[in-house]
PDB file of C-alpha atoms in Angstrom:
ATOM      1  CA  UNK A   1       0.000   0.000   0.000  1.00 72.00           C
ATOM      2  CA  UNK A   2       1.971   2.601  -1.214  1.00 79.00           C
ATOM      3  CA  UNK A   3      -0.607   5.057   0.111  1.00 81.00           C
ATOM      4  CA  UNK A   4      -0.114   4.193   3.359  1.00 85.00           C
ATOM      5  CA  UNK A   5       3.957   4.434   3.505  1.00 89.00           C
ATOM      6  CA  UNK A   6       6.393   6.617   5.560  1.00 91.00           C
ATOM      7  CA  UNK A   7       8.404   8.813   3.172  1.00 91.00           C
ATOM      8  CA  UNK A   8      11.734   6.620   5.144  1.00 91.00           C
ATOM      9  CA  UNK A   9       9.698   3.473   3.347  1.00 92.00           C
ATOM     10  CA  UNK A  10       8.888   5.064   0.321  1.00 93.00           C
ATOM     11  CA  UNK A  11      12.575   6.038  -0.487  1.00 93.00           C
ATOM     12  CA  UNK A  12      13.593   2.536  -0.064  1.00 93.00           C
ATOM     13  CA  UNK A  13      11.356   0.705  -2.170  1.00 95.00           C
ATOM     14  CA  UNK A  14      10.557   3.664  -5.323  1.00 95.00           C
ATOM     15  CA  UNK A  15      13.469   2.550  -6.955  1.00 96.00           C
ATOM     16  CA  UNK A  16      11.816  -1.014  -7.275  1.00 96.00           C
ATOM     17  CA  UNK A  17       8.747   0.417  -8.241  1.00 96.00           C
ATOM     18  CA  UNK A  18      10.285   1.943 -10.748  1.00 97.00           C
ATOM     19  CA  UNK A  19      12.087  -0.889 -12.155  1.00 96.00           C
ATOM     20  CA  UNK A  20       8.622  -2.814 -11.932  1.00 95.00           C
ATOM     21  CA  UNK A  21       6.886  -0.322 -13.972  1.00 97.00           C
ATOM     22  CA  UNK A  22       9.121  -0.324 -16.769  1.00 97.00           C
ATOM     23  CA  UNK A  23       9.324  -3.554 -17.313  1.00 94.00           C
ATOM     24  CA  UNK A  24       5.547  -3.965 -17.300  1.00 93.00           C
ATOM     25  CA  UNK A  25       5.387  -1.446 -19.954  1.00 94.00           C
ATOM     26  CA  UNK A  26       7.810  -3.528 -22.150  1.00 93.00           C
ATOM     27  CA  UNK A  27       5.954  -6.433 -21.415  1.00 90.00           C
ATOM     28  CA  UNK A  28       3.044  -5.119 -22.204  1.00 89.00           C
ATOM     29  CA  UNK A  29       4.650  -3.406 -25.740  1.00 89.00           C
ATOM     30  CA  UNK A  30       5.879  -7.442 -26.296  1.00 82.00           C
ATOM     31  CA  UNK A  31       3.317  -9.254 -25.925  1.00 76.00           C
ATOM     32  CA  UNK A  32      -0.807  -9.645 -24.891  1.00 62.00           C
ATOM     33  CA  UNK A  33      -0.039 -13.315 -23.564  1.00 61.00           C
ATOM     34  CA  UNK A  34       0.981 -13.707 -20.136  1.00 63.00           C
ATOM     35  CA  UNK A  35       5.053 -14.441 -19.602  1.00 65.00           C
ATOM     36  CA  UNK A  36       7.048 -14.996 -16.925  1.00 71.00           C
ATOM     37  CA  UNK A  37      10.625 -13.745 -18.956  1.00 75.00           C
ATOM     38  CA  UNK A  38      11.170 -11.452 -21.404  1.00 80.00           C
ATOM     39  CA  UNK A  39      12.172 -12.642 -24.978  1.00 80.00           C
ATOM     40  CA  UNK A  40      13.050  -9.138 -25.748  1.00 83.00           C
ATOM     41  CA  UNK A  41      15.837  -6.986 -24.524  1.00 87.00           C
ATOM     42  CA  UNK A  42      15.846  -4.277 -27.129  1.00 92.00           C
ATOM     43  CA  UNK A  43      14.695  -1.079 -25.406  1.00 94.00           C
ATOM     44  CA  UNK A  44      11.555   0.468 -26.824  1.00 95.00           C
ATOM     45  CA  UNK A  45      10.945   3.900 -27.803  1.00 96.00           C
ATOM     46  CA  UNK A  46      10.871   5.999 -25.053  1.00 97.00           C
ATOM     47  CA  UNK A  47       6.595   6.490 -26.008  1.00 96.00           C
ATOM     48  CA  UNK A  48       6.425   2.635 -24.827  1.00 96.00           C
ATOM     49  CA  UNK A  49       7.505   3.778 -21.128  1.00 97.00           C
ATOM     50  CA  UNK A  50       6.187   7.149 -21.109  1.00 97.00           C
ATOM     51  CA  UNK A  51       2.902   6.442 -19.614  1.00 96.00           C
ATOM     52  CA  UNK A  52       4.303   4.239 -16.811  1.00 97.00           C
ATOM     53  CA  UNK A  53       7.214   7.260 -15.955  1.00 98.00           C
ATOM     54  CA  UNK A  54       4.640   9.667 -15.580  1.00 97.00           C
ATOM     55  CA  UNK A  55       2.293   7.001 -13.231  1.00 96.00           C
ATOM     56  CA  UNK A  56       5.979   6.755 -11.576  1.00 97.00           C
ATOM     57  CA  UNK A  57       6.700  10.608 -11.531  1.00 97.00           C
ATOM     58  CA  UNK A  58       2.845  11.509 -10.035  1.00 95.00           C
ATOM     59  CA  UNK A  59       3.453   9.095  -7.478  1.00 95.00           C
ATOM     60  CA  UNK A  60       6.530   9.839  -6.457  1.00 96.00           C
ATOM     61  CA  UNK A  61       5.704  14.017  -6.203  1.00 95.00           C
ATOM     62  CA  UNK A  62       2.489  13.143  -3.747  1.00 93.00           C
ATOM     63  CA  UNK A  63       4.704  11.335  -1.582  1.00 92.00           C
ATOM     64  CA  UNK A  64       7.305  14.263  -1.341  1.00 92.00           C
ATOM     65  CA  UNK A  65       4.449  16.784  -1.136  1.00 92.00           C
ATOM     66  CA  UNK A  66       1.654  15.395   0.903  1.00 89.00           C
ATOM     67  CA  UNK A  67       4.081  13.727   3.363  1.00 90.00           C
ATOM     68  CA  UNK A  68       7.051  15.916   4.161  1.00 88.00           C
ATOM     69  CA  UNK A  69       5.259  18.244   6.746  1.00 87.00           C
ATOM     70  CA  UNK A  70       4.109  14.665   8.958  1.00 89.00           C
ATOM     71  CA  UNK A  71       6.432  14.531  11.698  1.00 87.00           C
ATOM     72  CA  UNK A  72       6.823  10.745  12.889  1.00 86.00           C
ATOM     73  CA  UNK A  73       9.329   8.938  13.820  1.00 85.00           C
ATOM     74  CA  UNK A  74       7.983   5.141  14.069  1.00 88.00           C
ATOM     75  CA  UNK A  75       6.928   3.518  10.391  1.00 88.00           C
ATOM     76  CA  UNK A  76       4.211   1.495  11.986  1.00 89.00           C
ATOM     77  CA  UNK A  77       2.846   5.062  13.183  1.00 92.00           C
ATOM     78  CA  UNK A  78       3.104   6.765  10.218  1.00 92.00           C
ATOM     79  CA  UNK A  79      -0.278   5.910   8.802  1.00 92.00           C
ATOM     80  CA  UNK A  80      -2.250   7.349  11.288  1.00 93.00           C
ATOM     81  CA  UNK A  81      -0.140  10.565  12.048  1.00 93.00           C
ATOM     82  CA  UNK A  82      -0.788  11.061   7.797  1.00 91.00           C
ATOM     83  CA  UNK A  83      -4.369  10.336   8.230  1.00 92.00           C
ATOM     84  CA  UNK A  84      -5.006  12.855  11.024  1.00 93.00           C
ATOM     85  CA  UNK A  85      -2.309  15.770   9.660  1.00 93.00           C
ATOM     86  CA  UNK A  86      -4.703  15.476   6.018  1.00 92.00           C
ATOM     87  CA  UNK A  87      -7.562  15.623   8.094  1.00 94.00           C
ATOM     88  CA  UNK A  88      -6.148  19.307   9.554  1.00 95.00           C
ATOM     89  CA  UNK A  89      -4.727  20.411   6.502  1.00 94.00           C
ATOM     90  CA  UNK A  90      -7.173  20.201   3.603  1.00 92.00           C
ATOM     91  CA  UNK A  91      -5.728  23.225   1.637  1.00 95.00           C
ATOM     92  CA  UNK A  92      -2.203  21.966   1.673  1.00 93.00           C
ATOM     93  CA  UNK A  93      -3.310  18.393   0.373  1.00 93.00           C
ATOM     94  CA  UNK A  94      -5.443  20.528  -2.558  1.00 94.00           C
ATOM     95  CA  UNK A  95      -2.509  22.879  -2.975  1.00 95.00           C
ATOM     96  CA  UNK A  96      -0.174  20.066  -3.258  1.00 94.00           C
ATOM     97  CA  UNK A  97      -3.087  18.352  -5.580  1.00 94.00           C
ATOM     98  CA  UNK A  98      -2.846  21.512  -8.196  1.00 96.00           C
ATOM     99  CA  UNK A  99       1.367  21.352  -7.382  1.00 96.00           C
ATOM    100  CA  UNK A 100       1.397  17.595  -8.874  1.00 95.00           C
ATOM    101  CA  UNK A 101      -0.765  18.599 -11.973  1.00 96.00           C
ATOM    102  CA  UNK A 102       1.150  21.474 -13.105  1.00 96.00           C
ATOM    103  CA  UNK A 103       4.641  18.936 -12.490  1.00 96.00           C
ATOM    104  CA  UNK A 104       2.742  16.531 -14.536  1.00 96.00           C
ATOM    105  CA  UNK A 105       1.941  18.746 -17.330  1.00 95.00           C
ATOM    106  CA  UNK A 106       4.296  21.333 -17.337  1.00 95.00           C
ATOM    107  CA  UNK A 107       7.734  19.128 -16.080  1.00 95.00           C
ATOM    108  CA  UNK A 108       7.064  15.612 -17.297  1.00 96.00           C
ATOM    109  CA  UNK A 109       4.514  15.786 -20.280  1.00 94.00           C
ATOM    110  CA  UNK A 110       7.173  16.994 -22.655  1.00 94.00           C
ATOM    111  CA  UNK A 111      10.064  14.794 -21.794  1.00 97.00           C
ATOM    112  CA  UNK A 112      10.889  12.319 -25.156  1.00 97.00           C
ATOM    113  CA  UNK A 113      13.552  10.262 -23.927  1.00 97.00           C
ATOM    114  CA  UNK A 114      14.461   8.179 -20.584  1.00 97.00           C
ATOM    115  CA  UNK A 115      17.494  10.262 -19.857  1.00 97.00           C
ATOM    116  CA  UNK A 116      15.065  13.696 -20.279  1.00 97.00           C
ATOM    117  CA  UNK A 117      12.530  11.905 -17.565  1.00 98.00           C
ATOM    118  CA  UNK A 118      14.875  11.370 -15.194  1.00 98.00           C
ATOM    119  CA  UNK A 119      16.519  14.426 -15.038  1.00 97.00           C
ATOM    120  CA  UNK A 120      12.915  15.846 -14.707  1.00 97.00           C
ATOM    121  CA  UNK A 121      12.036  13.660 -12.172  1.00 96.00           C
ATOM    122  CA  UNK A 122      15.064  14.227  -9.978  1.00 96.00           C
ATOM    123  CA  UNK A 123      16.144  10.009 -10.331  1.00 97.00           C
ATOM    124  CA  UNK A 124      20.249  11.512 -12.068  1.00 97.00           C
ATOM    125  CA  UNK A 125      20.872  11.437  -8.133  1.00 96.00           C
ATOM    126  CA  UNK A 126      20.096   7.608  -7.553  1.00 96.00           C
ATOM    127  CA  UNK A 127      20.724   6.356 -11.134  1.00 96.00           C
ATOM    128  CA  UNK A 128      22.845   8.635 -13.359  1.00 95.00           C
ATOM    129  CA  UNK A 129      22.809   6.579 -16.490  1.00 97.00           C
ATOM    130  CA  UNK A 130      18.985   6.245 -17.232  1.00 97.00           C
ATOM    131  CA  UNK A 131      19.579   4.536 -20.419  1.00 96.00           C
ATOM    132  CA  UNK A 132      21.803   1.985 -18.553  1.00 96.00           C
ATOM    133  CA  UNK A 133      19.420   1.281 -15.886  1.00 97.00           C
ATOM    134  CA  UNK A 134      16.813   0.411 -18.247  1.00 96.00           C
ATOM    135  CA  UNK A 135      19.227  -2.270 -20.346  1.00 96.00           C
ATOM    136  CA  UNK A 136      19.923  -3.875 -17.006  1.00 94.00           C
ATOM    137  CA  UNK A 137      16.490  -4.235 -16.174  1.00 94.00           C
ATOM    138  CA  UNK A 138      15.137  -6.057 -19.245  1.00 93.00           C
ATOM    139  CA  UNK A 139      18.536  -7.957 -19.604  1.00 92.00           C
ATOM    140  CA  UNK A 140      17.576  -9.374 -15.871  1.00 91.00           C
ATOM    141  CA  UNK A 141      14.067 -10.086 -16.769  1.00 88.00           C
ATOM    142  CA  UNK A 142      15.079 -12.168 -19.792  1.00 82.00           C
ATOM    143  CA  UNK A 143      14.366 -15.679 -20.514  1.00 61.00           C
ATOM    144  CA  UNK A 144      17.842 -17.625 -19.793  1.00 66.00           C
ATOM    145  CA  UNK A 145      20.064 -18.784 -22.851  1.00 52.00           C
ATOM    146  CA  UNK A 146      19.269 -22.508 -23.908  1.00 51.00           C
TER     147      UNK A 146
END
């Protein structure tokens, strides 16, 4: 429940999500069938992906926005300290609501390559060769050699 995650647990797993996300978009761009390895490594157009970044990128901004002013220390509390801060802070959640449109249209809309959504997304930090990062992924998703 990636609603329900501390920004601390959100940081450590987005990278995954990330990873997971792209590769269901090649999947997806591959084939209608259900598979359990990928048969192809190439790397698609950048249009392939595009839709899953963005899912990526609007996920990623609500869980900077709506979550940096909770103050908790304990995971396990985290949930409930969110749930009660929204419940006192209804402008800031719609404020940050309009703040993750306008990044969606005006930041990541217009990227056209991997390397372009990154840098707009603020990932160069964790992974500084997009293009790289994607090649790994599908080449560790592949069906072994026979």
């Amino acid at each position: 429940a990636l609603v329900l995650q501390s920004p601390r647990a959100w940081k450590a797993c987005r990278l995954d999500v990330l990873g997971r996300l792209i590769l269901q978009a090649h999947a997806r761009e591959d084939s209608q069938a259900s598979m359990h390895r990928l048969s192809n490594v190439k790397v698609h157009p950048y249009s392939v992906y595009k839709s899953m970044l963005c899912l990526f990128g609007m996920v990623d901004k609500c869980q900077s926005l709506l979550k940096r002013s909770v103050e908790c220390s304990d995971d396990g509390e985290f949930p409930q300290a969110w749930l009660t801060w929204m419940r006192h802070n209804d402008m800031a959640v719609l404020e940050a609501g309009d703040k993750v449109l306008s990044y969606l249209t005006e930041e990541l809309k217009d990227c056209e390559s991997i390397g372009e959504f990154f840098d707009a997304a603020g990932l160069l930090c964790d992974i500084d060769r997009p293009d790289e990062f994607v090649q790994g992924l599908l080449q560790s998703a592949a069906k072994p050699a026979k």
